[in-house]
């Protein structure tokens, strides 16, 4: 047995290994958690989550005003929304489903900001009827659609205009959003953003409070955000000074990455925000404009590392000279990130954390699909049926992107605190899977 685990996992005080090589989550052996709640299981470490909320909520902002929204697409249940509201974050939503969840979790509608490149009439009407705080206008069609809805409701809706700043950060191309060729927002280049602002200003039912941008997700450098802020500030000043709009908010859109592997450089929230905020303050002073309220929408950097998914190995297959497969009781249905982006989450055997990682295994999911892999070729100790595998940093974009392919039920999500545990989402059952089915009368 080794005296130190050979596996890489997030360095959180809630994730430890005991002297027998058992993985402990908030002091609880991983195997015991599965015995109590079933397998697979998504565990969210409450103390780590609250620490991250506070790290992003209380940046060293100097005199700068700021507002944080949690990007709920990373993981949202009513309980997650309740925790975010307790911690004082607003919530960013992309659909009426996310909005309904946030409201049901106790988030005040005024603290909700709504995005989306294809919001339909009903979604916008739902948002307006509920008194949503901000709506981010993403396309021309939406301007008159929203103005009409606000007029019928007899209100003036606060809006942002989403700008595509033309910044391409280093990250997977599927999660780049700030470059010219993007389905989101109005490009700065070619004057589209300016035309959109002019259109919005024509409608008295729309109150343009600020500008929004998002350059991408899992970005592990601060400088692309600074570059985007620079372009946005230039446009912000132009809109204020030349188009006469009294803007007060600039939303820089989240997107900060986390460490999925040892060689990833962590972004420290305080340092990231100091650099960004100093840049904004300095720019505004130099150009003689009042500093906007800076908004941000971190998702992954708040919840990603606080999640651990536990699976049980069901079968193994070793093909001499080719590959070793270990199949688990979940897969792309609860974490499609490897299938979609070849994203590699850290993985370790939860009951053999101190054994040498002296074999190479590929971990497959249970779906009838060759592409249903959780990871290829990972160094790990020998595996056999019954072993518990821990995939780390699964808090963001795993359960929230889960599906029922092959009618596989989605796992439970457990909030695990210091000495307390409670479900954020129950495990799906066969009854849930059949709930929306209908047999047309003539088939009976
Ligand atoms: N704001 C907007 C407008 C966004 O589009 C996103 C993410 C965020 C905020 C939050 O970004 P974060 O801080 O979490 O990076 N499914 C992908 C990630 C898609 C992110 C989409 N937008 C994945 O699994 O990596």
Tab-separated table of C-alpha atoms and ligand atoms in Angstrom:
chain	number	residue	atom	x	y	z
A	1	UNK	CA	0.000	0.000	0.000
A	2	UNK	CA	1.226	3.518	-0.806
A	3	UNK	CA	1.320	6.242	1.829
A	4	UNK	CA	-0.137	8.772	-0.595
A	5	UNK	CA	-2.880	8.345	-3.176
A	6	UNK	CA	-1.563	8.139	-6.763
A	7	UNK	CA	-4.856	9.603	-8.018
A	8	UNK	CA	-5.484	13.225	-8.882
A	9	UNK	CA	-8.653	14.699	-7.356
A	10	UNK	CA	-9.763	18.168	-6.207
A	11	UNK	CA	-7.850	19.361	-3.172
A	12	UNK	CA	-10.862	20.036	-0.956
A	13	UNK	CA	-10.941	19.394	2.781
A	14	UNK	CA	-14.174	17.429	2.187
A	15	UNK	CA	-12.402	14.861	-0.037
A	16	UNK	CA	-10.011	12.666	1.961
A	17	UNK	CA	-8.587	9.153	2.031
A	18	UNK	CA	-8.397	7.111	5.226
A	19	UNK	CA	-5.460	4.916	6.202
A	20	UNK	CA	-7.186	1.865	4.699
A	21	UNK	CA	-7.415	3.549	1.267
A	22	UNK	CA	-11.155	4.334	1.482
A	23	UNK	CA	-12.379	7.489	-0.179
A	24	UNK	CA	-14.221	9.679	2.320
A	25	UNK	CA	-16.598	12.430	1.260
A	26	UNK	CA	-17.267	14.888	4.082
A	27	UNK	CA	-16.006	12.127	6.361
A	28	UNK	CA	-18.372	9.459	4.977
A	29	UNK	CA	-16.952	6.368	3.243
A	30	UNK	CA	-18.062	6.440	-0.407
A	31	UNK	CA	-19.201	2.829	-0.174
A	32	UNK	CA	-21.506	3.638	2.765
A	33	UNK	CA	-23.083	6.485	0.817
A	34	UNK	CA	-23.950	4.031	-1.968
A	35	UNK	CA	-25.302	1.542	0.571
A	36	UNK	CA	-27.629	4.233	1.927
A	37	UNK	CA	-28.674	5.928	-1.313
A	38	UNK	CA	-28.088	3.421	-4.103
A	39	UNK	CA	-25.716	3.457	-7.077
A	40	UNK	CA	-24.882	5.455	-9.088
A	41	UNK	CA	-25.012	8.576	-6.952
A	42	UNK	CA	-24.083	12.191	-7.518
A	43	UNK	CA	-22.749	13.746	-4.311
A	44	UNK	CA	-22.543	17.514	-3.900
A	45	UNK	CA	-20.282	18.675	-1.082
A	46	UNK	CA	-22.201	21.445	0.635
A	47	UNK	CA	-19.385	23.159	2.504
A	48	UNK	CA	-17.222	23.330	-0.601
A	49	UNK	CA	-20.160	24.695	-2.577
A	50	UNK	CA	-20.861	27.402	-0.022
A	51	UNK	CA	-17.153	28.319	0.083
A	52	UNK	CA	-17.122	28.732	-3.682
A	53	UNK	CA	-20.292	30.845	-3.607
A	54	UNK	CA	-18.630	33.121	-1.065
A	55	UNK	CA	-15.369	33.288	-3.012
A	56	UNK	CA	-17.277	34.574	-6.044
A	57	UNK	CA	-19.722	36.695	-4.049
A	58	UNK	CA	-17.148	38.705	-2.176
A	59	UNK	CA	-14.382	39.615	-4.576
A	60	UNK	CA	-11.887	42.318	-3.678
A	61	UNK	CA	-13.841	44.828	-5.690
A	62	UNK	CA	-12.577	48.070	-4.198
A	63	UNK	CA	-15.190	50.693	-4.976
A	64	UNK	CA	-16.543	48.773	-7.929
A	65	UNK	CA	-20.158	47.654	-7.765
A	66	UNK	CA	-20.796	44.051	-8.785
A	67	UNK	CA	-23.563	41.442	-8.885
A	68	UNK	CA	-23.147	37.674	-9.159
A	69	UNK	CA	-25.564	35.324	-10.854
A	70	UNK	CA	-25.118	31.556	-10.585
A	71	UNK	CA	-25.321	30.008	-14.085
A	72	UNK	CA	-27.945	27.432	-13.244
A	73	UNK	CA	-27.399	25.343	-16.392
A	74	UNK	CA	-24.387	23.872	-14.559
A	75	UNK	CA	-26.691	22.119	-12.057
A	76	UNK	CA	-30.142	23.170	-10.984
A	77	UNK	CA	-32.696	21.650	-8.673
A	78	UNK	CA	-35.007	23.523	-6.323
A	79	UNK	CA	-32.569	22.794	-3.478
A	80	UNK	CA	-29.613	24.171	-5.411
A	81	UNK	CA	-31.657	27.306	-6.104
A	82	UNK	CA	-32.521	27.595	-2.393
A	83	UNK	CA	-28.848	27.331	-1.433
A	84	UNK	CA	-27.848	29.975	-3.998
A	85	UNK	CA	-30.555	32.309	-2.691
A	86	UNK	CA	-29.285	31.764	0.875
A	87	UNK	CA	-25.801	32.661	-0.287
A	88	UNK	CA	-27.101	35.831	-1.927
A	89	UNK	CA	-26.461	34.977	-5.559
A	90	UNK	CA	-28.889	35.792	-8.339
A	91	UNK	CA	-29.632	33.044	-10.864
A	92	UNK	CA	-29.154	32.956	-14.603
A	93	UNK	CA	-31.689	30.813	-16.472
A	94	UNK	CA	-32.100	29.843	-20.114
A	95	UNK	CA	-35.636	28.460	-20.191
A	96	UNK	CA	-38.930	28.673	-18.385
A	97	UNK	CA	-38.068	25.272	-16.871
A	98	UNK	CA	-34.963	26.691	-15.217
A	99	UNK	CA	-36.912	29.790	-14.207
A	100	UNK	CA	-39.739	27.761	-12.652
A	101	UNK	CA	-37.169	25.697	-10.732
A	102	UNK	CA	-35.424	28.802	-9.418
A	103	UNK	CA	-38.710	30.371	-8.324
A	104	UNK	CA	-39.858	27.120	-6.707
A	105	UNK	CA	-36.542	27.084	-4.829
A	106	UNK	CA	-37.330	30.501	-3.383
A	107	UNK	CA	-35.272	32.764	-5.648
A	108	UNK	CA	-36.898	36.179	-6.013
A	109	UNK	CA	-37.845	36.745	-9.670
A	110	UNK	CA	-36.118	40.135	-9.497
A	111	UNK	CA	-32.846	38.241	-8.896
A	112	UNK	CA	-33.275	36.141	-12.037
A	113	UNK	CA	-31.690	36.955	-15.355
A	114	UNK	CA	-32.955	35.187	-18.456
A	115	UNK	CA	-30.870	34.221	-21.482
A	116	UNK	CA	-31.595	32.248	-24.609
A	117	UNK	CA	-31.146	32.482	-28.355
A	118	UNK	CA	-34.584	31.016	-29.111
A	119	UNK	CA	-36.943	32.179	-26.386
A	120	UNK	CA	-40.493	31.709	-27.560
A	121	UNK	CA	-43.516	33.892	-26.901
A	122	UNK	CA	-44.731	31.725	-24.017
A	123	UNK	CA	-41.323	31.736	-22.320
A	124	UNK	CA	-41.012	35.489	-22.563
A	125	UNK	CA	-44.587	35.968	-21.349
A	126	UNK	CA	-43.903	33.650	-18.403
A	127	UNK	CA	-40.763	35.608	-17.534
A	128	UNK	CA	-42.522	38.973	-17.735
A	129	UNK	CA	-45.577	37.730	-15.785
A	130	UNK	CA	-43.284	36.518	-13.011
A	131	UNK	CA	-41.407	39.809	-12.825
A	132	UNK	CA	-38.019	38.496	-13.951
A	133	UNK	CA	-35.230	40.962	-13.162
A	134	UNK	CA	-33.403	41.099	-16.498
A	135	UNK	CA	-33.924	39.586	-19.944
A	136	UNK	CA	-30.923	39.319	-22.233
A	137	UNK	CA	-31.982	40.155	-25.784
A	138	UNK	CA	-30.150	37.846	-28.143
A	139	UNK	CA	-31.672	38.469	-31.575
A	140	UNK	CA	-33.691	40.997	-33.570
A	141	UNK	CA	-36.910	39.004	-33.614
A	142	UNK	CA	-36.994	39.002	-29.864
A	143	UNK	CA	-37.017	42.787	-29.560
A	144	UNK	CA	-40.525	43.392	-30.901
A	145	UNK	CA	-41.762	40.098	-29.423
A	146	UNK	CA	-40.708	41.139	-25.936
A	147	UNK	CA	-41.852	44.741	-26.361
A	148	UNK	CA	-45.324	43.483	-27.308
A	149	UNK	CA	-45.489	41.228	-24.255
A	150	UNK	CA	-44.285	44.002	-21.938
A	151	UNK	CA	-46.877	46.368	-23.454
A	152	UNK	CA	-49.694	43.862	-22.810
A	153	UNK	CA	-48.479	43.385	-19.257
A	154	UNK	CA	-48.276	47.158	-18.814
A	155	UNK	CA	-44.684	47.094	-17.611
A	156	UNK	CA	-41.260	48.357	-18.654
A	157	UNK	CA	-38.920	45.340	-18.846
A	158	UNK	CA	-35.269	45.744	-17.917
A	159	UNK	CA	-33.091	44.233	-20.641
A	160	UNK	CA	-29.496	43.639	-21.627
A	161	UNK	CA	-28.322	43.345	-25.222
A	162	UNK	CA	-26.048	40.353	-25.774
A	163	UNK	CA	-22.957	41.300	-27.717
A	164	UNK	CA	-20.572	38.895	-29.430
A	165	UNK	CA	-17.256	40.605	-28.836
A	166	UNK	CA	-15.120	38.653	-31.286
A	167	UNK	CA	-12.883	37.011	-28.664
A	168	UNK	CA	-12.056	33.309	-28.983
A	169	UNK	CA	-10.630	31.815	-25.786
A	170	UNK	CA	-8.725	28.534	-25.679
A	171	UNK	CA	-11.288	25.864	-24.876
A	172	UNK	CA	-13.248	23.119	-26.645
A	173	UNK	CA	-14.832	24.570	-29.791
A	174	UNK	CA	-18.297	23.419	-28.699
A	175	UNK	CA	-18.148	25.756	-25.723
A	176	UNK	CA	-16.622	28.817	-27.411
A	177	UNK	CA	-19.252	31.539	-27.722
A	178	UNK	CA	-17.498	34.902	-28.080
A	179	UNK	CA	-16.131	34.483	-31.619
A	180	UNK	CA	-17.697	36.043	-34.740
A	181	UNK	CA	-19.126	32.712	-35.930
A	182	UNK	CA	-21.508	32.059	-33.046
A	183	UNK	CA	-25.241	31.476	-32.829
A	184	UNK	CA	-25.417	33.802	-29.836
A	185	UNK	CA	-25.899	37.547	-29.678
A	186	UNK	CA	-25.149	40.502	-31.926
A	187	UNK	CA	-21.668	40.800	-33.363
A	188	UNK	CA	-19.779	43.979	-32.664
A	189	UNK	CA	-18.128	43.699	-36.027
A	190	UNK	CA	-20.298	44.898	-38.890
A	191	UNK	CA	-22.398	47.087	-36.580
A	192	UNK	CA	-25.034	44.473	-35.698
A	193	UNK	CA	-24.784	45.192	-31.984
A	194	UNK	CA	-25.231	48.908	-32.614
A	195	UNK	CA	-28.311	48.302	-34.790
A	196	UNK	CA	-29.792	46.086	-32.073
A	197	UNK	CA	-29.276	48.751	-29.422
A	198	UNK	CA	-30.910	51.376	-31.640
A	199	UNK	CA	-33.905	49.104	-32.165
A	200	UNK	CA	-34.284	48.401	-28.465
A	201	UNK	CA	-34.152	52.129	-27.715
A	202	UNK	CA	-37.167	52.673	-29.975
A	203	UNK	CA	-39.436	50.717	-27.645
A	204	UNK	CA	-40.544	52.567	-24.499
A	205	UNK	CA	-41.542	49.196	-22.958
A	206	UNK	CA	-37.895	48.089	-22.929
A	207	UNK	CA	-35.418	49.647	-20.518
A	208	UNK	CA	-31.904	48.976	-21.710
A	209	UNK	CA	-29.870	48.694	-18.499
A	210	UNK	CA	-26.694	47.171	-19.847
A	211	UNK	CA	-24.706	45.007	-22.185
A	212	UNK	CA	-23.871	41.328	-21.895
A	213	UNK	CA	-21.239	39.033	-23.339
A	214	UNK	CA	-20.053	35.465	-22.818
A	215	UNK	CA	-16.883	34.241	-24.467
A	216	UNK	CA	-16.928	30.541	-23.621
A	217	UNK	CA	-16.753	27.972	-20.870
A	218	UNK	CA	-13.901	26.108	-19.119
A	219	UNK	CA	-11.547	29.010	-19.850
A	220	UNK	CA	-8.427	28.727	-17.706
A	221	UNK	CA	-6.931	32.179	-18.314
A	222	UNK	CA	-8.040	35.621	-17.195
A	223	UNK	CA	-6.693	37.567	-20.163
A	224	UNK	CA	-9.412	36.598	-22.698
A	225	UNK	CA	-11.967	37.989	-20.219
A	226	UNK	CA	-9.937	41.192	-19.997
A	227	UNK	CA	-9.805	41.391	-23.797
A	228	UNK	CA	-13.585	40.941	-23.949
A	229	UNK	CA	-14.082	43.548	-21.210
A	230	UNK	CA	-11.993	46.021	-23.227
A	231	UNK	CA	-14.112	45.568	-26.344
A	232	UNK	CA	-17.319	45.693	-24.343
A	233	UNK	CA	-16.291	48.888	-22.551
A	234	UNK	CA	-15.582	50.626	-25.843
A	235	UNK	CA	-19.045	49.735	-27.062
A	236	UNK	CA	-20.587	50.567	-23.670
A	237	UNK	CA	-19.085	54.055	-23.836
A	238	UNK	CA	-20.279	54.508	-27.411
A	239	UNK	CA	-23.831	53.452	-26.532
A	240	UNK	CA	-23.868	55.873	-23.600
A	241	UNK	CA	-22.231	58.813	-25.292
A	242	UNK	CA	-23.347	58.573	-28.907
A	243	UNK	CA	-26.632	56.692	-28.700
A	244	UNK	CA	-27.677	58.406	-25.482
A	245	UNK	CA	-28.660	55.285	-23.527
A	246	UNK	CA	-28.181	55.601	-19.763
A	247	UNK	CA	-26.569	52.180	-19.272
A	248	UNK	CA	-25.337	51.131	-15.861
A	249	UNK	CA	-24.486	47.402	-16.097
A	250	UNK	CA	-21.891	45.315	-17.863
A	251	UNK	CA	-22.251	41.531	-17.693
A	252	UNK	CA	-19.094	39.584	-18.448
A	253	UNK	CA	-20.819	36.218	-18.527
A	254	UNK	CA	-18.911	33.626	-16.423
A	255	UNK	CA	-16.988	30.855	-18.162
A	256	UNK	CA	-14.111	30.396	-15.734
A	257	UNK	CA	-12.640	26.907	-15.827
A	258	UNK	CA	-11.705	24.376	-13.151
A	259	UNK	CA	-8.873	21.845	-12.839
A	260	UNK	CA	-9.824	18.530	-14.404
A	261	UNK	CA	-6.201	17.383	-14.425
A	262	UNK	CA	-3.014	17.967	-12.498
A	263	UNK	CA	-1.475	20.169	-15.171
A	264	UNK	CA	-4.495	22.547	-15.354
A	265	UNK	CA	-3.708	25.920	-13.790
A	266	UNK	CA	-6.429	26.886	-11.316
A	267	UNK	CA	-7.985	30.309	-11.588
A	268	UNK	CA	-8.187	31.987	-8.219
A	269	UNK	CA	-11.493	33.920	-7.981
A	270	UNK	CA	-9.988	36.822	-6.033
A	271	UNK	CA	-7.051	37.247	-8.407
A	272	UNK	CA	-9.231	36.825	-11.477
A	273	UNK	CA	-11.698	39.449	-10.323
A	274	UNK	CA	-9.020	41.870	-9.098
A	275	UNK	CA	-7.376	41.827	-12.508
A	276	UNK	CA	-10.688	42.243	-14.298
A	277	UNK	CA	-12.080	44.897	-11.985
A	278	UNK	CA	-8.844	46.898	-11.894
A	279	UNK	CA	-8.874	46.873	-15.675
A	280	UNK	CA	-12.495	48.118	-15.775
A	281	UNK	CA	-11.862	50.871	-13.203
A	282	UNK	CA	-8.732	52.018	-14.938
A	283	UNK	CA	-10.434	52.009	-18.356
A	284	UNK	CA	-13.414	53.998	-17.093
A	285	UNK	CA	-11.221	56.574	-15.358
A	286	UNK	CA	-9.092	56.961	-18.459
A	287	UNK	CA	-12.174	57.471	-20.647
A	288	UNK	CA	-14.073	59.637	-18.177
A	289	UNK	CA	-17.119	57.402	-17.785
A	290	UNK	CA	-18.759	56.172	-14.582
A	291	UNK	CA	-17.867	52.556	-13.785
A	292	UNK	CA	-20.699	50.201	-14.624
A	293	UNK	CA	-22.104	47.659	-12.186
A	294	UNK	CA	-20.146	44.545	-13.167
A	295	UNK	CA	-22.155	41.329	-13.379
A	296	UNK	CA	-20.784	37.826	-13.772
A	297	UNK	CA	-22.372	34.412	-14.252
A	298	UNK	CA	-20.052	31.669	-13.012
A	299	UNK	CA	-21.473	28.155	-13.125
A	300	UNK	CA	-18.780	25.497	-13.371
A	301	UNK	CA	-16.337	27.372	-11.116
A	302	UNK	CA	-18.968	27.443	-8.351
A	303	UNK	CA	-20.307	23.899	-8.456
A	304	UNK	CA	-18.001	21.799	-10.670
A	305	UNK	CA	-15.396	20.614	-8.181
A	306	UNK	CA	-17.978	20.117	-5.444
A	307	UNK	CA	-19.545	17.133	-7.241
A	308	UNK	CA	-18.421	13.493	-7.133
A	309	UNK	CA	-20.251	10.732	-9.008
A	310	UNK	CA	-19.989	7.240	-7.536
A	311	UNK	CA	-20.589	4.199	-9.739
A	312	UNK	CA	-20.398	0.461	-9.158
A	313	UNK	CA	-18.489	-1.684	-11.647
A	314	UNK	CA	-20.829	-4.340	-13.059
A	315	UNK	CA	-18.578	-6.200	-15.474
A	316	UNK	CA	-15.097	-6.248	-16.961
A	317	UNK	CA	-13.688	-7.321	-20.307
A	318	UNK	CA	-9.962	-7.528	-20.978
A	319	UNK	CA	-8.967	-7.836	-24.629
A	320	UNK	CA	-5.353	-8.951	-24.642
A	321	UNK	CA	-3.108	-6.334	-26.269
A	322	UNK	CA	-6.068	-4.072	-27.057
A	323	UNK	CA	-7.989	-2.661	-24.087
A	324	UNK	CA	-9.449	-3.339	-20.647
A	325	UNK	CA	-13.076	-2.322	-20.229
A	326	UNK	CA	-14.880	-1.892	-16.926
A	327	UNK	CA	-18.598	-1.220	-17.327
A	328	UNK	CA	-20.465	0.729	-14.677
A	329	UNK	CA	-24.113	1.205	-13.774
A	330	UNK	CA	-24.316	4.696	-15.342
A	331	UNK	CA	-22.514	6.446	-18.181
A	332	UNK	CA	-23.405	8.984	-20.857
A	333	UNK	CA	-26.934	9.131	-19.454
A	334	UNK	CA	-25.704	10.807	-16.261
A	335	UNK	CA	-22.496	12.318	-17.666
A	336	UNK	CA	-22.379	12.880	-21.425
A	337	UNK	CA	-19.240	15.056	-21.257
A	338	UNK	CA	-16.808	12.440	-22.542
A	339	UNK	CA	-19.182	11.464	-25.353
A	340	UNK	CA	-19.708	15.109	-26.319
A	341	UNK	CA	-16.327	16.747	-25.757
A	342	UNK	CA	-13.978	13.890	-24.860
A	343	UNK	CA	-13.820	15.617	-21.481
A	344	UNK	CA	-11.737	13.652	-18.977
A	345	UNK	CA	-12.845	13.748	-15.366
A	346	UNK	CA	-10.429	12.531	-12.700
A	347	UNK	CA	-11.300	8.955	-11.716
A	348	UNK	CA	-10.210	6.717	-8.837
A	349	UNK	CA	-11.198	3.436	-7.148
A	350	UNK	CA	-13.077	4.561	-4.042
A	351	UNK	CA	-11.994	1.575	-1.949
A	352	UNK	CA	-8.410	1.331	-3.183
A	353	UNK	CA	-7.178	4.898	-3.159
A	354	UNK	CA	-3.733	3.891	-1.853
A	355	UNK	CA	-3.070	1.076	-4.295
A	356	UNK	CA	-0.702	1.703	-7.187
A	357	UNK	CA	-2.410	2.730	-10.423
A	358	UNK	CA	-0.569	0.039	-12.363
A	359	UNK	CA	-3.107	-0.886	-15.061
A	360	UNK	CA	-4.835	0.945	-17.889
A	361	UNK	CA	-8.631	0.791	-18.060
A	362	UNK	CA	-11.414	2.311	-20.105
A	363	UNK	CA	-14.649	2.913	-18.218
A	364	UNK	CA	-17.790	2.247	-20.203
A	365	UNK	CA	-21.404	3.108	-19.540
A	366	UNK	CA	-24.386	0.779	-19.637
A	367	UNK	CA	-26.042	2.050	-22.821
A	368	UNK	CA	-26.296	0.050	-25.995
A	369	UNK	CA	-23.915	2.408	-27.753
A	370	UNK	CA	-20.183	2.094	-28.386
A	371	UNK	CA	-19.822	5.830	-27.771
A	372	UNK	CA	-21.146	5.439	-24.249
A	373	UNK	CA	-17.789	5.786	-22.519
A	374	UNK	CA	-16.978	7.754	-19.377
A	375	UNK	CA	-13.255	7.767	-20.137
A	376	UNK	CA	-10.658	5.939	-22.230
A	377	UNK	CA	-7.272	4.674	-21.079
A	378	UNK	CA	-6.936	5.804	-17.519
A	379	UNK	CA	-4.240	4.593	-15.102
A	380	UNK	CA	-5.940	2.711	-12.295
A	381	UNK	CA	-5.496	-0.406	-10.182
A	382	UNK	CA	-7.042	-3.780	-11.240
A	383	UNK	CA	-10.835	-3.547	-11.362
A	384	UNK	CA	-13.524	-6.114	-10.767
A	385	UNK	CA	-17.300	-6.254	-10.477
A	386	UNK	CA	-18.469	-4.634	-7.251
A	387	UNK	CA	-15.715	-2.021	-7.145
A	388	UNK	CA	-16.828	1.547	-6.544
A	389	UNK	CA	-15.426	4.135	-8.921
A	390	UNK	CA	-15.405	7.840	-8.121
A	391	UNK	CA	-15.482	10.392	-10.935
A	392	UNK	CA	-14.509	13.788	-9.592
A	393	UNK	CA	-15.485	17.347	-10.517
A	394	UNK	CA	-18.862	16.223	-11.830
A	395	UNK	CA	-20.912	18.966	-10.164
A	396	UNK	CA	-21.281	20.974	-13.377
A	397	UNK	CA	-22.828	19.874	-16.671
A	398	UNK	CA	-23.267	16.187	-15.896
A	399	UNK	CA	-26.593	15.574	-14.148
A	400	UNK	CA	-27.928	18.784	-15.720
A	401	UNK	CA	-27.234	17.288	-19.159
A	402	UNK	CA	-28.453	13.805	-18.250
A	403	UNK	CA	-30.814	11.872	-20.505
A	404	UNK	CA	-32.977	8.786	-20.333
A	405	UNK	CA	-31.422	7.079	-23.361
A	406	UNK	CA	-32.195	3.355	-23.215
A	407	UNK	CA	-34.718	4.386	-20.570
A	408	UNK	CA	-31.971	4.494	-18.004
A	409	UNK	CA	-33.161	6.294	-14.872
A	410	UNK	CA	-31.203	9.314	-13.706
A	411	UNK	CA	-29.312	8.937	-10.424
A	412	UNK	CA	-30.122	10.654	-7.175
A	413	UNK	CA	-28.255	13.827	-6.223
A	414	UNK	CA	-27.246	14.035	-2.581
A	415	UNK	CA	-26.260	17.196	-0.743
A	416	UNK	CA	-23.686	16.129	1.801
A	417	UNK	CA	-22.771	18.554	4.525
A	418	UNK	CA	-20.856	18.342	7.713
A	419	UNK	CA	-22.828	15.697	9.629
A	420	UNK	CA	-25.982	16.011	7.518
A	421	UNK	CA	-27.180	14.692	4.201
A	422	UNK	CA	-30.305	15.233	2.157
A	423	UNK	CA	-31.424	14.584	-1.407
A	424	UNK	CA	-31.434	17.413	-3.928
A	425	UNK	CA	-33.075	15.037	-6.419
A	426	UNK	CA	-34.509	11.584	-5.873
A	427	UNK	CA	-33.428	8.687	-8.050
A	428	UNK	CA	-35.780	8.272	-11.001
A	429	UNK	CA	-37.987	5.209	-10.962
A	430	UNK	CA	-39.667	3.195	-13.685
A	431	UNK	CA	-42.868	5.058	-12.844
A	432	UNK	CA	-41.136	8.363	-13.628
A	433	UNK	CA	-39.868	6.946	-16.902
A	434	UNK	CA	-43.381	5.942	-17.975
A	435	UNK	CA	-45.099	9.066	-16.667
A	436	UNK	CA	-45.408	10.939	-19.964
A	437	UNK	CA	-46.090	7.936	-22.178
A	438	UNK	CA	-49.471	7.594	-23.768
A	439	UNK	CA	-50.980	4.776	-25.783
A	440	UNK	CA	-53.223	6.223	-28.530
A	441	UNK	CA	-56.706	4.784	-28.090
A	442	UNK	CA	-56.650	2.782	-31.332
A	443	UNK	CA	-53.672	0.772	-30.125
A	444	UNK	CA	-55.467	-0.503	-27.064
B	1	LIG	N1	-23.513	32.584	-19.003
B	1	LIG	C1	-23.818	32.178	-20.243
B	1	LIG	C2	-24.534	33.074	-21.134
B	1	LIG	C3	-23.461	30.884	-20.660
B	1	LIG	O1	-23.755	30.487	-21.891
B	1	LIG	C4	-22.769	30.036	-19.770
B	1	LIG	C5	-22.411	28.680	-20.167
B	1	LIG	C6	-22.470	30.516	-18.486
B	1	LIG	C7	-22.864	31.805	-18.131
B	1	LIG	C8	-21.743	29.708	-17.462
B	1	LIG	O2	-20.494	29.329	-17.877
B	1	LIG	P1	-19.519	28.558	-16.844
B	1	LIG	O3	-19.092	29.557	-15.799
B	1	LIG	O4	-20.275	27.452	-16.224
B	1	LIG	O5	-18.437	28.107	-17.698
B	1	LIG	N2	-21.969	21.722	-21.368
B	1	LIG	C9	-20.641	22.316	-21.439
B	1	LIG	C10	-20.632	23.736	-20.934
B	1	LIG	C11	-21.588	24.645	-21.660
B	1	LIG	C12	-21.571	26.046	-21.119
B	1	LIG	C13	-22.609	26.871	-21.769
B	1	LIG	N3	-22.735	28.190	-21.291
B	1	LIG	C14	-19.653	21.418	-20.696
B	1	LIG	O6	-20.040	20.378	-20.220
B	1	LIG	O7	-18.479	21.754	-20.618
